[in-house]
Amino acid sequence: MPITRFMARILAGFSLACLNAHAAPNLADVFELSLRNDAEIAAAEAQWRASQEAAPQALSALLPQLSARATYRPTTQEVGTAQGDNASSYDNRSASLSLSQVIYDRRAFLALDQADSRVAGAELDWRLAQQNLILRVTQAYTEVLFAQDAVRLAAAKKQAIAEQREQAEHMHRGGVGTVTDIQEAQARHDLAAAEEINARNVQRIKRQALFKLTGQWLDEVAPLAASLSMNAPEPDDPDAWRAEARNQAIEVRLAEKSLEIARNDLEQARSLNLPVLSMVGDSSWQKDTDSGYSKSNLSYIGVQASLPILTGGRIDSVTRETLARMDQAARLRAKASADSELRSAEAFFMLKDSIERSRALTQAVRSSEIALDAAKIGLDVGYRTSVDVLNAQQQVFAARKDLLQQRYNFIIARLQLKAAIGALSQDDIHSMTPWLTP
């Protein structure tokens, strides 16, 4: 028996409370909360359950149909004659049982095949909804982490500039600095303070987005480990990923099911002018209690055939309509294939780009830190200015922020690439747990 959404929320809250007693929730924990709370995934699940009924409904048209009917009619009759009015009353009572069983109805058999296609399509829809939830949760999770990093970097940057301002003031008092150095440092400090305010506001917004998914307010989540293994995709060939996406993407398989259903609709339209053969049976009983009391029983069993002769052009019209819809489905299938190829290529190159840029930015962070140390030494010995130090600090913090962004881009691109070929699952969420610091 499925757990109600109310109970699911209680269990989710209890599990999170137990979790928070030990460590910040990681990506797998956040996904489990979202799986229970997210409205989109709940709606997709309800749609999946509803779609499962297509098969038994289609099958019912091929099974025996039994119906009963009963009638009771009290009647009063008044007849006027030369001798006066004459009134009489009597009752009419009847009951019947009717049975029918399809022997041949091509449309009904085609509808049964189509129901199987619809159920299979519903399964794919459900898988696509799960896949999209994984991407949405991971996107929201990494955005919260990056927002946390941005706040931390903004605060550290403001503190570093404040220290540089104090040094400029000290040097000015010693007669070796200028007012311009102090003013420049103050201006940079004011900008850093504004950046920190903006970063904290963005952090609140990202946490709210995560709350929408999980239904729980998370003060913190497990951050990325300092060491992240950023390996190239396997195979390291965009054409191989495009070829896989062309046929295996869930969107492509959904489009194929839609085309399959459209073909079935066309066959059903063409079968509208075919005969329908059924076995029929009926047993009826009738009694009239008039002045000439009568009672009758009638039973029969036989075969009934029906064949449309004139339909006012409806069959031809329905056939043309289904032909057009089949053409539409075929074109949407081609579009889905092209879109999936494009998504796989974008994810592949984004993944490669994040790896290469991370390597370059790692070196850029080292180089900018060395340049900052050199600028500070140069300031102490009189070869560099306070502005040079401030500029060097700006480069250090910009490089650090860009590097963090690329680490998160790598995670998103990695999942998007698997989604592009229809292979993304909850296992991919759990495989990233070692990358997160408890």
XYZ file of C-alpha atoms in Angstrom:
438
model
C 0.000 0.000 0.000
C 1.596 3.301 -1.029
C 2.613 5.734 1.705
C 0.495 8.869 1.755
C 2.174 12.149 0.966
C 1.445 13.355 4.522
C 3.202 10.364 6.032
C 6.025 10.716 3.512
C 6.654 14.258 4.717
C 6.680 13.125 8.348
C 9.157 10.363 7.534
C 11.277 12.753 5.480
C 11.406 15.220 8.357
C 12.269 12.476 10.833
C 15.042 11.101 8.639
C 16.466 14.572 8.133
C 16.367 15.282 11.872
C 18.319 12.101 12.522
C 20.725 12.993 9.746
C 21.358 16.525 10.979
C 22.287 15.129 14.376
C 25.380 13.657 12.730
C 26.303 15.538 9.554
C 25.086 17.957 6.909
C 22.866 16.231 4.318
C 24.629 15.258 1.113
C 23.280 15.104 -2.426
C 21.761 11.625 -1.979
C 19.923 12.755 1.167
C 18.576 15.856 -0.568
C 17.423 13.754 -3.525
C 15.499 11.373 -1.255
C 13.745 14.332 0.374
C 12.882 15.755 -3.054
C 11.594 12.406 -4.269
C 9.014 12.486 -1.467
C 8.154 16.184 -1.626
C 8.511 17.565 -5.155
C 5.174 18.372 -6.798
C 6.374 17.646 -10.349
C 7.563 14.130 -9.560
C 4.358 13.460 -7.590
C 2.256 14.602 -10.558
C 4.310 12.410 -12.904
C 3.779 9.422 -10.631
C 0.019 10.036 -10.572
C 0.022 10.264 -14.379
C 1.925 6.976 -14.548
C -0.622 5.253 -12.293
C -3.498 6.603 -14.388
C -1.879 5.398 -17.617
C -1.674 1.828 -16.329
C -5.461 1.595 -16.689
C -5.348 1.921 -20.479
C -4.679 -1.806 -20.991
C -7.536 -3.228 -18.861
C -9.936 -0.684 -20.361
C -9.000 -1.741 -23.899
C -9.220 -5.424 -22.971
C -12.705 -4.960 -21.521
C -14.105 -4.282 -25.010
C -13.131 -7.837 -26.033
C -14.641 -9.562 -22.999
C -18.284 -10.661 -22.543
C -20.733 -7.835 -21.843
C -23.803 -8.605 -19.730
C -26.560 -6.105 -18.949
C -29.935 -6.298 -17.237
C -33.061 -4.173 -17.646
C -36.374 -4.096 -15.790
C -39.519 -2.042 -16.440
C -42.724 -1.460 -14.502
C -45.511 0.621 -16.145
C -48.867 1.088 -14.370
C -51.460 2.174 -16.967
C -54.907 3.698 -16.612
C -57.163 3.769 -19.668
C -60.403 5.757 -19.987
C -62.772 5.132 -22.894
C -65.807 7.325 -23.556
C -68.876 5.684 -25.109
C -72.556 6.543 -25.624
C -73.339 4.592 -22.505
C -70.780 6.584 -20.482
C -67.093 6.583 -19.578
C -65.346 3.326 -18.956
C -62.020 3.250 -17.034
C -59.641 0.348 -16.625
C -56.214 -0.105 -15.077
C -53.510 -2.635 -15.691
C -49.777 -3.108 -15.164
C -47.011 -3.912 -17.616
C -43.945 -5.598 -16.170
C -40.871 -6.725 -18.075
C -37.287 -7.802 -17.450
C -34.447 -8.841 -19.714
C -30.841 -10.015 -19.705
C -28.623 -9.256 -22.699
C -25.269 -10.867 -23.417
C -22.771 -10.027 -26.152
C -19.302 -11.231 -27.027
C -17.114 -9.806 -29.767
C -16.012 -12.390 -32.305
C -14.321 -10.056 -34.775
C -13.700 -6.329 -34.335
C -10.421 -5.178 -35.828
C -10.641 -1.766 -34.161
C -10.962 -3.344 -30.708
C -7.926 -5.571 -31.284
C -5.917 -2.601 -32.566
C -6.990 -0.555 -29.539
C -5.598 -3.294 -27.291
C -2.226 -3.089 -29.046
C -2.339 0.689 -28.756
C -3.023 0.465 -25.022
C 0.194 -1.506 -24.594
C 2.049 1.258 -26.434
C 0.465 3.891 -24.199
C 1.480 1.999 -21.061
C 5.044 1.691 -22.369
C 5.033 5.419 -23.137
C 3.851 6.155 -19.599
C 6.793 4.156 -18.243
C 9.146 6.309 -20.310
C 7.410 9.483 -19.112
C 7.934 8.370 -15.523
C 11.602 7.639 -16.170
C 12.028 11.031 -17.813
C 10.450 12.727 -14.788
C 12.873 10.902 -12.472
C 15.793 11.857 -14.686
C 14.717 15.500 -14.711
C 14.370 15.458 -10.922
C 17.962 14.250 -10.597
C 19.119 17.141 -12.766
C 16.968 19.705 -10.954
C 18.102 18.546 -7.520
C 21.763 18.488 -8.515
C 21.473 21.924 -10.108
C 19.820 23.363 -6.991
C 22.321 21.625 -4.697
C 25.393 22.894 -6.542
C 23.910 26.384 -6.773
C 23.533 26.410 -2.978
C 27.148 25.293 -2.614
C 28.397 27.912 -5.055
C 26.338 30.577 -3.271
C 27.964 29.514 0.014
C 31.382 29.726 -1.620
C 30.563 33.150 -3.045
C 29.621 34.446 0.423
C 32.807 33.022 1.919
C 34.981 34.489 -0.834
C 33.237 37.870 -0.665
C 33.792 38.047 3.092
C 37.441 37.005 2.740
C 37.962 39.531 -0.037
C 36.449 42.332 2.048
C 38.654 41.373 4.989
C 41.790 41.327 2.824
C 40.979 44.768 1.415
C 40.299 46.074 4.939
C 43.745 44.891 5.990
C 45.261 46.552 2.941
C 43.440 49.776 3.792
C 44.836 49.652 7.316
C 48.319 49.170 5.883
C 47.810 52.141 3.541
C 46.741 54.275 6.497
C 49.762 53.128 8.490
C 52.117 53.907 5.603
C 50.493 57.312 5.150
C 51.050 58.116 8.799
C 54.685 57.078 8.335
C 55.054 59.434 5.407
C 55.581 56.787 2.728
C 51.994 56.421 1.518
C 49.454 58.684 -0.135
C 45.858 59.634 0.509
C 45.072 58.204 -2.909
C 46.123 54.746 -1.707
C 43.729 55.016 1.242
C 40.880 56.242 -0.947
C 41.465 53.484 -3.499
C 41.439 50.852 -0.760
C 38.263 52.331 0.728
C 36.543 52.301 -2.662
C 37.519 48.664 -3.179
C 36.303 47.844 0.335
C 32.923 49.447 -0.335
C 32.551 47.434 -3.548
C 33.517 44.249 -1.702
C 30.889 44.995 0.951
C 28.264 45.395 -1.779
C 29.392 42.106 -3.341
C 29.035 40.357 0.007
C 25.507 41.726 0.478
C 24.544 40.510 -2.996
C 26.173 37.116 -2.379
C 24.197 36.632 0.834
C 20.969 37.550 -0.942
C 21.709 35.063 -3.727
C 22.442 32.440 -1.081
C 19.028 32.974 0.505
C 17.345 32.630 -2.897
C 19.207 29.402 -3.709
C 18.327 27.932 -0.326
C 14.697 28.813 -0.967
C 14.871 26.980 -4.304
C 16.226 23.915 -2.503
C 13.436 24.218 0.074
C 10.886 24.130 -2.757
C 12.271 20.760 -3.834
C 12.757 19.151 -0.425
C 10.115 20.768 1.765
C 12.847 21.140 4.405
C 14.895 24.204 5.267
C 18.552 23.185 5.082
C 20.960 25.567 6.795
C 23.870 23.765 5.192
C 24.616 20.880 2.863
C 27.733 18.779 2.474
C 30.320 20.660 0.368
C 32.551 19.286 -2.345
C 35.766 17.688 -1.194
C 38.933 19.654 -1.861
C 40.127 16.899 -4.191
C 37.774 16.112 -7.064
C 38.595 13.477 -9.658
C 37.735 15.152 -12.959
C 38.100 12.430 -15.556
C 37.284 12.739 -19.247
C 34.098 11.026 -20.480
C 34.409 7.463 -21.657
C 34.426 7.124 -24.626
C 36.211 10.413 -25.190
C 34.511 10.911 -28.557
C 31.538 13.258 -29.121
C 30.374 11.274 -32.163
C 29.957 8.142 -30.044
C 27.777 10.035 -27.571
C 25.736 11.611 -30.378
C 25.115 8.206 -31.939
C 23.953 6.814 -28.600
C 21.684 9.804 -27.945
C 20.184 9.555 -31.439
C 18.422 6.293 -30.543
C 18.580 5.827 -26.771
C 17.550 9.199 -25.326
C 14.280 8.904 -23.423
C 12.822 11.779 -25.431
C 13.573 9.869 -28.648
C 11.979 6.669 -27.380
C 8.935 8.648 -26.280
C 8.669 10.134 -29.768
C 8.911 6.621 -31.218
C 6.018 5.504 -29.024
C 3.990 8.492 -30.202
C 4.712 7.515 -33.811
C 3.730 3.928 -33.038
C 0.433 5.136 -31.551
C -0.191 7.355 -34.590
C 0.321 4.381 -36.932
C -2.147 2.400 -34.853
C -4.655 5.265 -35.089
C -4.335 5.118 -38.871
C -5.011 1.371 -38.888
C -8.038 1.913 -36.665
C -9.343 4.603 -39.021
C -8.975 2.290 -42.012
C -10.836 -0.464 -40.156
C -13.910 1.711 -39.616
C -15.440 0.327 -42.837
C -14.870 -3.309 -41.823
C -17.663 -5.484 -40.408
C -18.014 -6.167 -36.698
C -19.136 -9.679 -35.783
C -20.519 -10.501 -32.342
C -22.334 -13.309 -30.603
C -25.484 -11.961 -28.941
C -28.050 -13.469 -26.625
C -31.140 -12.175 -24.862
C -33.675 -13.535 -22.419
C -36.780 -11.460 -21.655
C -39.952 -11.838 -19.623
C -43.117 -9.721 -19.873
C -46.485 -9.750 -18.127
C -49.580 -7.543 -18.694
C -52.362 -7.594 -16.099
C -55.085 -6.133 -18.285
C -58.527 -7.602 -18.740
C -57.059 -10.190 -21.039
C -54.122 -11.189 -18.842
C -51.023 -12.058 -20.915
C -47.554 -13.372 -20.139
C -44.630 -14.026 -22.487
C -41.054 -15.311 -22.309
C -38.529 -14.873 -25.098
C -34.955 -16.161 -25.324
C -32.537 -16.302 -28.200
C -28.838 -16.613 -28.996
C -27.260 -15.866 -32.333
C -24.688 -13.972 -34.322
C -24.910 -10.296 -35.215
C -22.964 -8.533 -37.949
C -22.815 -4.801 -38.554
C -21.289 -3.009 -41.512
C -21.257 0.745 -42.167
C -22.583 1.596 -45.627
C -23.016 5.365 -45.641
C -21.221 7.521 -43.064
C -21.372 10.929 -44.712
C -17.647 10.884 -45.512
C -16.652 10.503 -41.854
C -14.364 7.501 -42.421
C -12.417 9.260 -45.186
C -12.096 12.377 -43.023
C -10.831 10.421 -40.007
C -8.326 8.620 -42.231
C -6.964 11.910 -43.592
C -6.724 13.279 -40.058
C -4.759 10.283 -38.768
C -2.444 10.420 -41.798
C -1.639 14.040 -40.951
C -1.079 13.179 -37.295
C 1.220 10.322 -38.248
C 3.238 12.723 -40.407
C 3.410 15.100 -37.436
C 4.611 12.293 -35.139
C 7.291 11.264 -37.644
C 8.609 14.813 -37.855
C 8.598 15.164 -34.065
C 10.544 11.896 -33.885
C 13.185 13.365 -36.191
C 13.268 16.560 -34.129
C 13.649 14.618 -30.873
C 16.589 12.739 -32.352
C 18.290 15.945 -33.506
C 17.635 17.671 -30.170
C 19.087 14.718 -28.268
C 22.207 14.727 -30.414
C 22.633 18.440 -29.728
C 22.148 17.992 -25.974
C 24.724 15.218 -25.872
C 27.229 17.343 -27.793
C 26.639 20.357 -25.541
C 27.049 18.263 -22.395
C 30.152 16.538 -23.788
C 31.913 19.779 -24.651
C 30.788 21.434 -21.411
C 32.297 18.499 -19.533
C 35.548 18.712 -21.466
C 35.594 22.484 -21.070
C 35.102 22.274 -17.296
C 37.992 19.805 -16.998
C 40.379 21.869 -19.113
C 39.376 25.182 -17.540
C 39.704 23.712 -14.048
C 43.284 22.714 -14.814
C 44.034 26.148 -16.241
C 42.329 27.947 -13.352
C 44.137 25.816 -10.779
C 47.384 27.091 -12.253
C 45.912 30.601 -12.474
C 45.119 30.534 -8.739
C 48.700 29.512 -7.960
C 50.121 32.157 -10.284
C 47.871 34.916 -8.952
C 48.747 34.023 -5.361
C 52.448 34.200 -6.238
C 51.836 37.531 -7.971
C 50.023 38.815 -4.863
C 52.911 37.812 -2.620
C 55.322 39.539 -5.011
C 53.177 42.694 -5.035
C 53.146 42.775 -1.241
C 56.918 42.391 -1.094
C 57.296 45.047 -3.775
C 55.117 47.398 -1.736
C 57.251 46.840 1.342
C 60.448 47.710 -0.521
C 58.928 50.560 -2.483
C 58.802 49.059 -5.990
C 55.012 48.479 -6.093
C 52.022 50.564 -5.004
C 49.035 49.782 -2.835
C 46.866 49.754 -5.962
C 49.076 47.001 -7.395
C 48.382 44.898 -4.303
C 44.642 45.551 -4.556
C 44.649 44.530 -8.219
C 46.563 41.361 -7.383
C 44.051 40.542 -4.652
C 41.216 41.023 -7.132
C 42.814 38.511 -9.510
C 43.289 35.942 -6.740
C 39.664 36.006 -5.627
C 38.346 36.072 -9.213
C 40.449 33.011 -10.106
C 39.311 31.137 -6.997
C 35.654 31.856 -7.740
C 35.981 30.807 -11.385
C 37.696 27.579 -10.326
C 34.874 26.714 -7.931
C 32.310 27.396 -10.664
C 34.053 24.993 -13.040
C 34.015 22.220 -10.434
C 30.244 22.524 -10.189
C 29.937 22.783 -13.982
C 31.787 19.469 -14.213
C 29.232 17.737 -11.982
C 26.248 19.133 -13.891
C 27.743 18.350 -17.308
C 28.574 14.809 -16.217
C 24.948 14.138 -15.313
C 23.587 15.957 -18.364
C 25.712 13.781 -20.620
C 24.272 10.603 -19.122
C 20.771 12.078 -19.326
C 21.305 12.814 -23.020
C 21.614 9.075 -23.710
C 18.829 8.068 -21.309
C 21.208 6.422 -18.836
C 20.906 8.756 -15.834
C 19.669 7.074 -12.640
C 19.769 7.355 -8.864
C 22.979 5.312 -8.905
C 24.728 8.338 -10.394
C 23.627 10.408 -7.396
C 25.045 7.854 -4.967
C 28.265 7.528 -6.959
C 29.037 11.176 -6.182
C 28.781 10.747 -2.401
C 32.574 10.247 -2.022
C 33.060 13.678 -3.628
C 31.207 15.363 -0.768
C 32.666 16.187 2.638
C 30.397 15.094 5.544
